[in-house]
Coordinates of C-alpha atoms in Angstrom, one line a residue:
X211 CA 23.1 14.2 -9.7
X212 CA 21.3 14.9 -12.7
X213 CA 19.6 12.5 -15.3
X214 CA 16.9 11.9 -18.1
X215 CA 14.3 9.9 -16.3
X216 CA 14.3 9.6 -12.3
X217 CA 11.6 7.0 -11.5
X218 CA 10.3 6.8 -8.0
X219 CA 9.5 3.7 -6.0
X220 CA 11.9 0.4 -7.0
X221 CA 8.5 -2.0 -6.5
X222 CA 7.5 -4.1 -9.5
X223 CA 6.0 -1.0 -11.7
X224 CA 9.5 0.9 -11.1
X225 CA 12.0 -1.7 -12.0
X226 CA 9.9 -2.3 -14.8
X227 CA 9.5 0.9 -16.0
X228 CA 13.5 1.7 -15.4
X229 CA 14.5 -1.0 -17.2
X230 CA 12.6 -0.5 -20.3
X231 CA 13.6 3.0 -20.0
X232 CA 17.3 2.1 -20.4
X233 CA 16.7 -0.7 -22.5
X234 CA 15.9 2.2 -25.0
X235 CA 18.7 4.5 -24.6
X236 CA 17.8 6.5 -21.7
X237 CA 19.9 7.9 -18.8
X238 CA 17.8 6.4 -15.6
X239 CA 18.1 6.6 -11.8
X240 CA 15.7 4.4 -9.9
X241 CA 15.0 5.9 -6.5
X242 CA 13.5 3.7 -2.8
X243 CA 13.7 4.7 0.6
X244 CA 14.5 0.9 1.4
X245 CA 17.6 -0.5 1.6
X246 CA 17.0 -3.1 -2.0
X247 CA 14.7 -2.8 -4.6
X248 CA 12.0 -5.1 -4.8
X249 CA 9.0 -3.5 -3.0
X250 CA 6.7 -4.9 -0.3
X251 CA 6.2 -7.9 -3.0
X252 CA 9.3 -8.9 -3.3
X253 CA 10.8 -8.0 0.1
X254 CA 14.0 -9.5 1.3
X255 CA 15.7 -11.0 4.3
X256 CA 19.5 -8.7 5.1
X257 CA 22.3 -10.4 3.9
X258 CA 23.4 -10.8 6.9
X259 CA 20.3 -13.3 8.2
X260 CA 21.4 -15.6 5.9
X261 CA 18.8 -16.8 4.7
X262 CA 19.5 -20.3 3.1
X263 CA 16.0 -19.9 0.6
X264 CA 14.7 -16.4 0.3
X265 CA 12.2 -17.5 -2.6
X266 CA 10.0 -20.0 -0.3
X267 CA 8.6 -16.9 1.2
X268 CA 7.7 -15.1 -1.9
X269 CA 5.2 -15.9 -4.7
X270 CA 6.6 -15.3 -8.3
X271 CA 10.3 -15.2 -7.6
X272 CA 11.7 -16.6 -10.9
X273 CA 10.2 -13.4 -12.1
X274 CA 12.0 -11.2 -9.8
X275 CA 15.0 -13.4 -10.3
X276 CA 15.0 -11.9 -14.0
X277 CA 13.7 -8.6 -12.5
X278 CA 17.2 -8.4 -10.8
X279 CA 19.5 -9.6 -12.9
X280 CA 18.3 -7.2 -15.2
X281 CA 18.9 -4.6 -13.1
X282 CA 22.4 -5.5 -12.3
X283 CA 23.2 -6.0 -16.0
X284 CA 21.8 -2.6 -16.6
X285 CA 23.1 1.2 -16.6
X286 CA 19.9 1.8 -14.4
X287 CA 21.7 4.2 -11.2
X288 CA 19.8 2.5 -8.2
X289 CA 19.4 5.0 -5.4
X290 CA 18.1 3.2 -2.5
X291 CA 17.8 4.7 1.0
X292 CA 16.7 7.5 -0.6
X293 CA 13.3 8.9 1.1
X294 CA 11.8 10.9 -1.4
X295 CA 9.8 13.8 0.6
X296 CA 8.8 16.3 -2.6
X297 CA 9.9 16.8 -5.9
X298 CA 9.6 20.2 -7.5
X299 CA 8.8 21.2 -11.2
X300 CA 10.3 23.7 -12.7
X301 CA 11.4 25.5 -16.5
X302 CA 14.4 22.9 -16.7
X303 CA 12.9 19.8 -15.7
X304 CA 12.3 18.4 -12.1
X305 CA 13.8 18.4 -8.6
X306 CA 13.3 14.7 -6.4
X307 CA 14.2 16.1 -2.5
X308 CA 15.2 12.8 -0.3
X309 CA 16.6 11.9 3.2
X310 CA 19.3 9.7 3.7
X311 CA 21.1 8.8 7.3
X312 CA 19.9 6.3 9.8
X313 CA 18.0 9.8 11.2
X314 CA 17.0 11.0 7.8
X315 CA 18.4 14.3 7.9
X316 CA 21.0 14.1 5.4
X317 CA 19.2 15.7 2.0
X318 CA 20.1 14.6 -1.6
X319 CA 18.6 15.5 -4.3
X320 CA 18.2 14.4 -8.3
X321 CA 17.5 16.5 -11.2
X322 CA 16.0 14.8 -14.1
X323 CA 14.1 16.1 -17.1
X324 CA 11.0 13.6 -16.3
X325 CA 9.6 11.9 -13.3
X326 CA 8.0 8.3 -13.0
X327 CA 6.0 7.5 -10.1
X328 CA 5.9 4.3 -9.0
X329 CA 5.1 4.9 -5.2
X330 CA 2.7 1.6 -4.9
X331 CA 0.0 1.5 -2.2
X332 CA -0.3 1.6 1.8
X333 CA -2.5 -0.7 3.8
X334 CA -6.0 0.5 5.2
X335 CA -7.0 -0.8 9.0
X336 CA -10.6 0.4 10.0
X337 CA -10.7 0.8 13.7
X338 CA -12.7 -1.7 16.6
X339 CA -12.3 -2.1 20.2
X340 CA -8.8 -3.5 21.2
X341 CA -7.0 -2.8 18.2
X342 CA -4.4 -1.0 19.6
X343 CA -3.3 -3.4 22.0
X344 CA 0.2 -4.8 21.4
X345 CA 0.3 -8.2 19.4
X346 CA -2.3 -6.7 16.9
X347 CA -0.1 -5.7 13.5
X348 CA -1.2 -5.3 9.7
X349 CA -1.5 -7.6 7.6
X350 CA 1.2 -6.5 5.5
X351 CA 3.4 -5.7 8.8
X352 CA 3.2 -8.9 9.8
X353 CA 4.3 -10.1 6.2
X354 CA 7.3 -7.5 5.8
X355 CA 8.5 -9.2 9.4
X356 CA 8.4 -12.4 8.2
X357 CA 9.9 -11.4 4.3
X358 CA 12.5 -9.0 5.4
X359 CA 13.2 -9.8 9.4
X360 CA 12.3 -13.7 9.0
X361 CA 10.7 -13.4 12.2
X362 CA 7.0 -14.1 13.2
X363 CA 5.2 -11.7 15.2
X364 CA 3.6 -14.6 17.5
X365 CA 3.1 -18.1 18.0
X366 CA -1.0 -18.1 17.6
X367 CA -1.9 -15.5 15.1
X368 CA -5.9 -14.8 13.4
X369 CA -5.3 -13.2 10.2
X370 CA -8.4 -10.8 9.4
X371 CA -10.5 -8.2 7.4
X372 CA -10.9 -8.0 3.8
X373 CA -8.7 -8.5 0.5
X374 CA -6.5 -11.0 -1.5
X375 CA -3.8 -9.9 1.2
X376 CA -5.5 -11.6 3.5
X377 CA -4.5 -15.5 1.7
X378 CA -0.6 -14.9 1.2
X379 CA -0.2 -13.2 4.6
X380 CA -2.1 -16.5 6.2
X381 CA -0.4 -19.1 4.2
X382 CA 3.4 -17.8 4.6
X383 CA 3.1 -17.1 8.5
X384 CA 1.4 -20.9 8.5
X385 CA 4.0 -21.9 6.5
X386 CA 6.8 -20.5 9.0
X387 CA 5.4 -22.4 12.1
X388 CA 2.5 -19.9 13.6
X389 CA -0.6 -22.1 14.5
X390 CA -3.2 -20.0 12.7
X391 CA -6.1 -20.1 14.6
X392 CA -8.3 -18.8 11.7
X393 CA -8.3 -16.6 8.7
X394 CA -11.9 -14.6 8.9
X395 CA -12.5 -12.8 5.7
X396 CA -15.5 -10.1 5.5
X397 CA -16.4 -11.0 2.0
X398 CA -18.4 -13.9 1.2
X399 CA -18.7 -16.7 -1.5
X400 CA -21.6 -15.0 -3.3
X401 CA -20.2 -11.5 -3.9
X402 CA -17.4 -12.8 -5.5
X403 CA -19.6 -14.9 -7.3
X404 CA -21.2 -11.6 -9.0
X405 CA -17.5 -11.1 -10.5
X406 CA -16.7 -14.4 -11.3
X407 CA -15.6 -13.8 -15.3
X408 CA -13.5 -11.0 -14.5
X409 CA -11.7 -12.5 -11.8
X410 CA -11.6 -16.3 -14.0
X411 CA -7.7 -15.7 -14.5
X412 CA -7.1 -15.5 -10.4
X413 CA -9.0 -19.3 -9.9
X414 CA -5.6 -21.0 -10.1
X415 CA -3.7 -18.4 -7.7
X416 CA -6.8 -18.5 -5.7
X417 CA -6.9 -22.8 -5.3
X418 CA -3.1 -22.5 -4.6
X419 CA -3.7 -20.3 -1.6
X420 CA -6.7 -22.5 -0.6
X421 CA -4.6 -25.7 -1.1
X422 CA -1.8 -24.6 1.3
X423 CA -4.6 -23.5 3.7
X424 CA -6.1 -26.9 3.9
X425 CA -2.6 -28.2 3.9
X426 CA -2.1 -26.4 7.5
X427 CA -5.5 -26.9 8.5
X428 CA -6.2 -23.6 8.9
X429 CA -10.0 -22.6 9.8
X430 CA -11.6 -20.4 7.1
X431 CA -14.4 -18.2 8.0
X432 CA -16.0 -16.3 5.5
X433 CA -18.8 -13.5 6.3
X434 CA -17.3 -13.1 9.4
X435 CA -15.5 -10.1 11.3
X436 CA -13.6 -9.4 14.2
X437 CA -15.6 -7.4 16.8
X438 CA -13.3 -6.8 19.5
X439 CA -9.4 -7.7 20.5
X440 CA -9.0 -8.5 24.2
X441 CA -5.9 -8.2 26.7
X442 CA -4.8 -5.9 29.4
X443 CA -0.8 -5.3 28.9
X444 CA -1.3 -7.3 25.5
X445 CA -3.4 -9.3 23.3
X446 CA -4.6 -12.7 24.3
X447 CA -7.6 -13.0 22.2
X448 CA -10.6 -12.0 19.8
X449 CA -14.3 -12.0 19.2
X450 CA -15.6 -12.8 15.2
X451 CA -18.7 -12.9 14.2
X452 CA -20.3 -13.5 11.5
X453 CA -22.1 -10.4 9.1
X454 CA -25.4 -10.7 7.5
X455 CA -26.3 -10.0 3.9
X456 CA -26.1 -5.9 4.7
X457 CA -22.6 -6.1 6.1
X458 CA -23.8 -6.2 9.8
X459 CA -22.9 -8.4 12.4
X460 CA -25.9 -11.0 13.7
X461 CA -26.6 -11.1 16.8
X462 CA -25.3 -14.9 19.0
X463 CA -22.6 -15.5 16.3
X464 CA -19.8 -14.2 18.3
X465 CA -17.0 -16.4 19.2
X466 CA -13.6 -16.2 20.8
X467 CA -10.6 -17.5 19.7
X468 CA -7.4 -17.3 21.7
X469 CA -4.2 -16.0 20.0
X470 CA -1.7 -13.9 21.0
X471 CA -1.4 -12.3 17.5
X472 CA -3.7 -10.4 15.1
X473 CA -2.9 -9.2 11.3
X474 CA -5.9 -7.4 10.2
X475 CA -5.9 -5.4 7.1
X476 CA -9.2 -3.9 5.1
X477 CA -7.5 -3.6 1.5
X478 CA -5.2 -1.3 0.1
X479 CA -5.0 2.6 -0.8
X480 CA -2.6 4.3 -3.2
X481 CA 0.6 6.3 -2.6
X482 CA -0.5 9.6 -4.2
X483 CA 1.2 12.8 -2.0
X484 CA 4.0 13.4 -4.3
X485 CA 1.6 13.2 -7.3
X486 CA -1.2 15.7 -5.8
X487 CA 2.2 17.8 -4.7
X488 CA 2.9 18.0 -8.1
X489 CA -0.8 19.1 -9.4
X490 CA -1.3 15.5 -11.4
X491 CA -5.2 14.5 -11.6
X492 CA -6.7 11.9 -9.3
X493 CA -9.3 9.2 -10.5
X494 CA -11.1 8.5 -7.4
X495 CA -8.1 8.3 -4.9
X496 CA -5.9 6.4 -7.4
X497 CA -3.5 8.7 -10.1
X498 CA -5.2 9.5 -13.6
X499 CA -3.4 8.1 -16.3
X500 CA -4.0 7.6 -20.2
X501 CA -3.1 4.8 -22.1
X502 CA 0.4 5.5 -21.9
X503 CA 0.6 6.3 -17.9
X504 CA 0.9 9.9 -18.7
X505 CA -0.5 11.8 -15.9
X506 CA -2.2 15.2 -16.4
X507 CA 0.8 16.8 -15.5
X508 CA 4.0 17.0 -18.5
X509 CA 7.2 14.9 -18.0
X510 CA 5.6 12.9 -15.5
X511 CA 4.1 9.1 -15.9
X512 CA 2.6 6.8 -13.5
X513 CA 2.7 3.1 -12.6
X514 CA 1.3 0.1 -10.2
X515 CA 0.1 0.7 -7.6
X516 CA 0.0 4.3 -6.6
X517 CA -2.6 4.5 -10.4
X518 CA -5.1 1.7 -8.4
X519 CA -4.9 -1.1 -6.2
X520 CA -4.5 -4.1 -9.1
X521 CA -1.3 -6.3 -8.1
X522 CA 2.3 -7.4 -8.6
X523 CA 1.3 -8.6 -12.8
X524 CA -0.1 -5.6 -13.4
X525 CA 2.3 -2.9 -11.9
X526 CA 4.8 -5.2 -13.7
X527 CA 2.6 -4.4 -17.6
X528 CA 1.5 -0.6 -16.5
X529 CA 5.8 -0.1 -15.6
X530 CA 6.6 -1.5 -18.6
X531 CA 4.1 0.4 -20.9
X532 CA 5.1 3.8 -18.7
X533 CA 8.7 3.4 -19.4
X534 CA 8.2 2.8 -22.8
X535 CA 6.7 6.1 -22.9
X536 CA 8.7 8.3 -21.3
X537 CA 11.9 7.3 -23.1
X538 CA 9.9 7.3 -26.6
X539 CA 8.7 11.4 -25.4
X540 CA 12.1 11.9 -24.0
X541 CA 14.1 10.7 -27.2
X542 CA 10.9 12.1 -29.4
X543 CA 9.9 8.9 -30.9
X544 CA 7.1 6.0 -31.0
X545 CA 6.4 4.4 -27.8
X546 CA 7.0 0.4 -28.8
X547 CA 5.3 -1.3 -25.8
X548 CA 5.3 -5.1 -25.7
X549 CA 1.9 -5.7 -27.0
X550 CA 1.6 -9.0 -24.5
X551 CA 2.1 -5.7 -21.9
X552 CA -0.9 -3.9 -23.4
X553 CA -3.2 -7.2 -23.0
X554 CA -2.1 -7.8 -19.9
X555 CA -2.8 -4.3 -18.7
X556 CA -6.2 -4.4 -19.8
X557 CA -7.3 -7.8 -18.2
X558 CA -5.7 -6.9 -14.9
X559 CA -7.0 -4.0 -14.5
X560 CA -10.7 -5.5 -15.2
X561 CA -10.1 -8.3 -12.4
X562 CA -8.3 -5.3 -10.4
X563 CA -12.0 -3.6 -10.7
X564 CA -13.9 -6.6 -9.9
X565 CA -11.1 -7.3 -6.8
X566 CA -12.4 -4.1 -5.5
X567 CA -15.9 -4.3 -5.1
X568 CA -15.9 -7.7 -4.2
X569 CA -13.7 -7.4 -1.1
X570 CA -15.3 -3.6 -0.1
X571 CA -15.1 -3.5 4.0
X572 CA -18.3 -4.0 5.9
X573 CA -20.9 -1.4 5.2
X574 CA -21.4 -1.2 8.7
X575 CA -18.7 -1.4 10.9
X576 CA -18.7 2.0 12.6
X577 CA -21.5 1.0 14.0
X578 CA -19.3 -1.9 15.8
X579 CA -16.9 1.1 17.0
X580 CA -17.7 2.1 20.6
X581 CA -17.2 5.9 21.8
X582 CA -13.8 4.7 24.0
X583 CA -12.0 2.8 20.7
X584 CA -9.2 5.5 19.3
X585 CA -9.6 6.3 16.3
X586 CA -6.4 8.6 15.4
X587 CA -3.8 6.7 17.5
X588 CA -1.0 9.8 16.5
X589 CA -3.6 12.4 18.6
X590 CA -5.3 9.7 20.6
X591 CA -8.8 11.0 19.4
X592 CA -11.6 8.8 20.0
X593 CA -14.7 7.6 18.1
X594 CA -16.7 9.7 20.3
X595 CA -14.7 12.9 19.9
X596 CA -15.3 12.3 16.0
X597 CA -19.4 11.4 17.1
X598 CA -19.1 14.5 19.2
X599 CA -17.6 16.9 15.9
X600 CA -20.5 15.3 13.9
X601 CA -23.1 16.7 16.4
X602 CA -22.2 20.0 16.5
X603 CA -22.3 20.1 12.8
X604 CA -19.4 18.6 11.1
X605 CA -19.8 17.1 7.9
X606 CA -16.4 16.4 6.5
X607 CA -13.4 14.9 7.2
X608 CA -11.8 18.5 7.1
X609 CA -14.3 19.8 9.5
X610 CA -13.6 16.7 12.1
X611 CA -10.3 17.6 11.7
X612 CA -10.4 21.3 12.8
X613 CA -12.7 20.1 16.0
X614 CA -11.1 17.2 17.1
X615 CA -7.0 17.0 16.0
X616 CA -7.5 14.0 13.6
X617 CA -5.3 13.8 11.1
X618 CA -3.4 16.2 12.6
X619 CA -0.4 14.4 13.9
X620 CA 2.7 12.4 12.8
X621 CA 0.7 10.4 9.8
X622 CA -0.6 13.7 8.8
X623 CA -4.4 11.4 8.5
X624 CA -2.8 8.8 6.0
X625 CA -3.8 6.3 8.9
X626 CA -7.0 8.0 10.2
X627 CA -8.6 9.7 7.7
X628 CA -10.6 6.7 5.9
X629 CA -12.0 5.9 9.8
X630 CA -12.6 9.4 9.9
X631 CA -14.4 9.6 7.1
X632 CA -16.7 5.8 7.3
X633 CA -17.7 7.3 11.2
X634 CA -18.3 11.0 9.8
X635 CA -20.6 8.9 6.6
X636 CA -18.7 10.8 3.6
X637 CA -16.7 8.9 1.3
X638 CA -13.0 9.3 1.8
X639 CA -11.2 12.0 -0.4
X640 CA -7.8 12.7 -1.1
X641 CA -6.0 14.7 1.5
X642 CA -3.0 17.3 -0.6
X643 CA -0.1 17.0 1.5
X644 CA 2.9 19.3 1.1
X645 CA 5.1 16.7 1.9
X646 CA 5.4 13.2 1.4
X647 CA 7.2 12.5 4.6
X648 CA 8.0 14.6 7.8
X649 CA 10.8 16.4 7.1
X650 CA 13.2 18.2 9.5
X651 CA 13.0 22.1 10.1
X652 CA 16.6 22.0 9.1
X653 CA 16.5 20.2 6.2
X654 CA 13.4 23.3 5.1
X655 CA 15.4 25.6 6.3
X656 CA 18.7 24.9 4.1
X657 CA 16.7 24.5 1.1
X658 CA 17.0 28.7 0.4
X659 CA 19.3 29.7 2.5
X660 CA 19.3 33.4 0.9
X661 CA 15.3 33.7 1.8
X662 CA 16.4 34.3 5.4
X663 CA 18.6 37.5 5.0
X664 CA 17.7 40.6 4.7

């Protein structure tokens, strides 16, 4: 199919950005490999679970609510099962390659004259003893379960690491009926202290969360870290303790706590492959953007997530402001953002920054790694193949990689390569990707057929 503005990623930032796109005349198709828009924030249950009240499980529906109906009311062409695994530039515009099927081997593709992408963000889990046992999930797997399966991952759950994540995943699977047998946060009170007036306008989110904790009793512990998950065939338990001022664990603080579940997640990382594929500038390991989410790269604009970790508000302002601009460039006229967009841009993105560094990981957890824990789970190398690597000279993540298979398998490092990188004691860099997604030799090979004969 062919269109003016194909806009990648149906989260927040893209159905904003799609529907102030078409608001303003222009020919949109709004692309996600899942089977409704929405995005991880605003997952939902199949139709067929009939679910009786969707919206008790999410935060902020009345603004999805209008999110929707303003898609259905739209001309926006929503694609979904569409896995996006490239998209190609060329003299007449740009080329979005997906899979569709139940195997992801049927290819589609959409021409458009300019790209929007709103790929959001992935979860990061740094590695410790146990945690590949089965019963120990991400934070945000065990909240798509419970959003778009309405099923809970166990009956006794700790919910751990680092990050905001951390409060909604522990509050909706208390709220579904799993005895949470405590929420241990790395942070503590006085670091986010430091960034209190930047992070003023998340108090009232903040003493909701806090509210519905006490509500369920749940145990908060703050400064604290899990050390090691326990079972044989599964989990049955963890050890926390708690972390001194440097970000290492104290020595006669451990505990255990029984549970036959673990969500642990250590923040958030952007979705950047198709934009490096395409040759767009990185800011840090986030997309660079100006003030109208132009990337470096012409005809293509960038929004939520996938431009820097900073939440369901602001993806909503920087989609907004991004479609604006691409259908003003695209019909060669003014962008008109809504200037409420604008402000709220800039005052999320300020607590965004401050979100950051107050919930940074441990400084020193691979020192709580032990030799045996695996560290890429796709290659099953260990911490002390990596610690092996670093002693016969490697000092990079691409270096580790060559000696030891990391990063080499199915995930292609997205999983691995910040582990990698905190045991190997560089800071993580992006890792160019030719493709998004693993894609099928066949799929490659029918994409020139004529290359093959002679």
């Amino acid at each position: 199919m062919r269109t003016d503005l194909v806009v990648i990623g149906a989260g927040p930032a893209g159905v904003a950005a799609s529907l102030a796109a078409a608001a303003r005349g222009t020919r949109v198709a709004l692309v996600d490999g899942a089977t409704e828009a929405g995005g991880q924030f605003y997952r939902q249950p199949a139709a067929g679970l009939g679910a009786g009240r969707p919206q008790a499980l999410h935060h902020r529906w009345r603004t999805w609510e209008r999110l929707r109906d303003g898609l259905a009311a739209s001309a926006v062409q929503v694609l979904t099962d569409h896995h996006v695994w490239c998209v190609e530039r060329g003299s007449g515009g740009f080329v979005v390659h997906a899979l569709l099927g139940p195997e992801q081997e049927e290819p589609a593709e959409v021409h458009a004259r300019a790209v929007l992408l709103a790929t959001g963000g992935y979860e990061q889990v740094l590695p410790f003893p146990g945690w590949t046992l089965p019963g120990v999930v991400t934070a945000g797997g065990a909240q798509a379960m419970l959003k778009g399966g309405l099923v809970v991952p166990g009956r006794r759950a700790v919910v751990a690491g680092t990050g905001p994540l951390l409060l909604p995943v522990a509050t909706g699977l208390a709220t579904a009926g799993v005895e949470i047998a405590a929420l241990v946060e790395s942070a503590g009170p006085a670091r986010l202290a430091r960034h209190g007036p930047a992070l003023a306008g998340k108090l009232p989110e903040g003493a909701g969360y806090a509210a519905r904790l006490l509500r369920h009793r749940v145990p908060f512990l703050a400064r604290h870290t899990v050390v090691r998950a326990h079972g044989d065939e599964r989990l049955t338990g963890v050890t926390v303790a708690a972390l001194d001022s440097g970000g290492r664990v104290r020595p006669g603080t451990e505990r255990h706590l029984p549970c036959d579940t673990l969500a642990v997640g250590h923040g958030m990382l952007p979705h950047t492959d198709l934009a490096e594929g395409l040759g767009c500038g990185l800011d840090g390991l986030a997309v660079a953007v100006d003030a109208e989410q132009r990337t470096h790269v012409p005809g293509v604009w960038a929004a939520g997530e996938a431009t820097g970790i900073g939440g369901a508000a602001l993806a909503l302002a920087e989609g907004h402001i991004a479609g604006c601009s691409a259908a003003a460039s695209l019909h060669g006229t003014a962008p008109d953002p809504a200037p409420a967009a604008l402000k709220a841009r800039t005052k999320l993105r300020r607590s965004a920054v401050a979100l950051e560094a107050a919930y940074a990981p441990p400084a020193h957890w691979p020192e709580q790694v032990t030799d045996d824990t695996v560290v890429c789970r796709c290659e099953e190398v260990t911490a002390g193949a990596v610690r092996d690597a670093l002693d016969l000279g490697a000092g990079d993540v691409r270096t580790v990689k060559l000696l030891t298979r990391a990063g080499m398998g199915w995930c292609q490092g997205r999983m691995c390569g910040g582990a990698v990188a905190g045991l190997a004691g560089c800071p993580p860099a992006p890792a160019r990707r030719p493709f998004a997604r693993p894609v099928p030799l066949g799929v490659l090979a029918r994409q020139h057929p004529q290359e093959g004969q002679s």
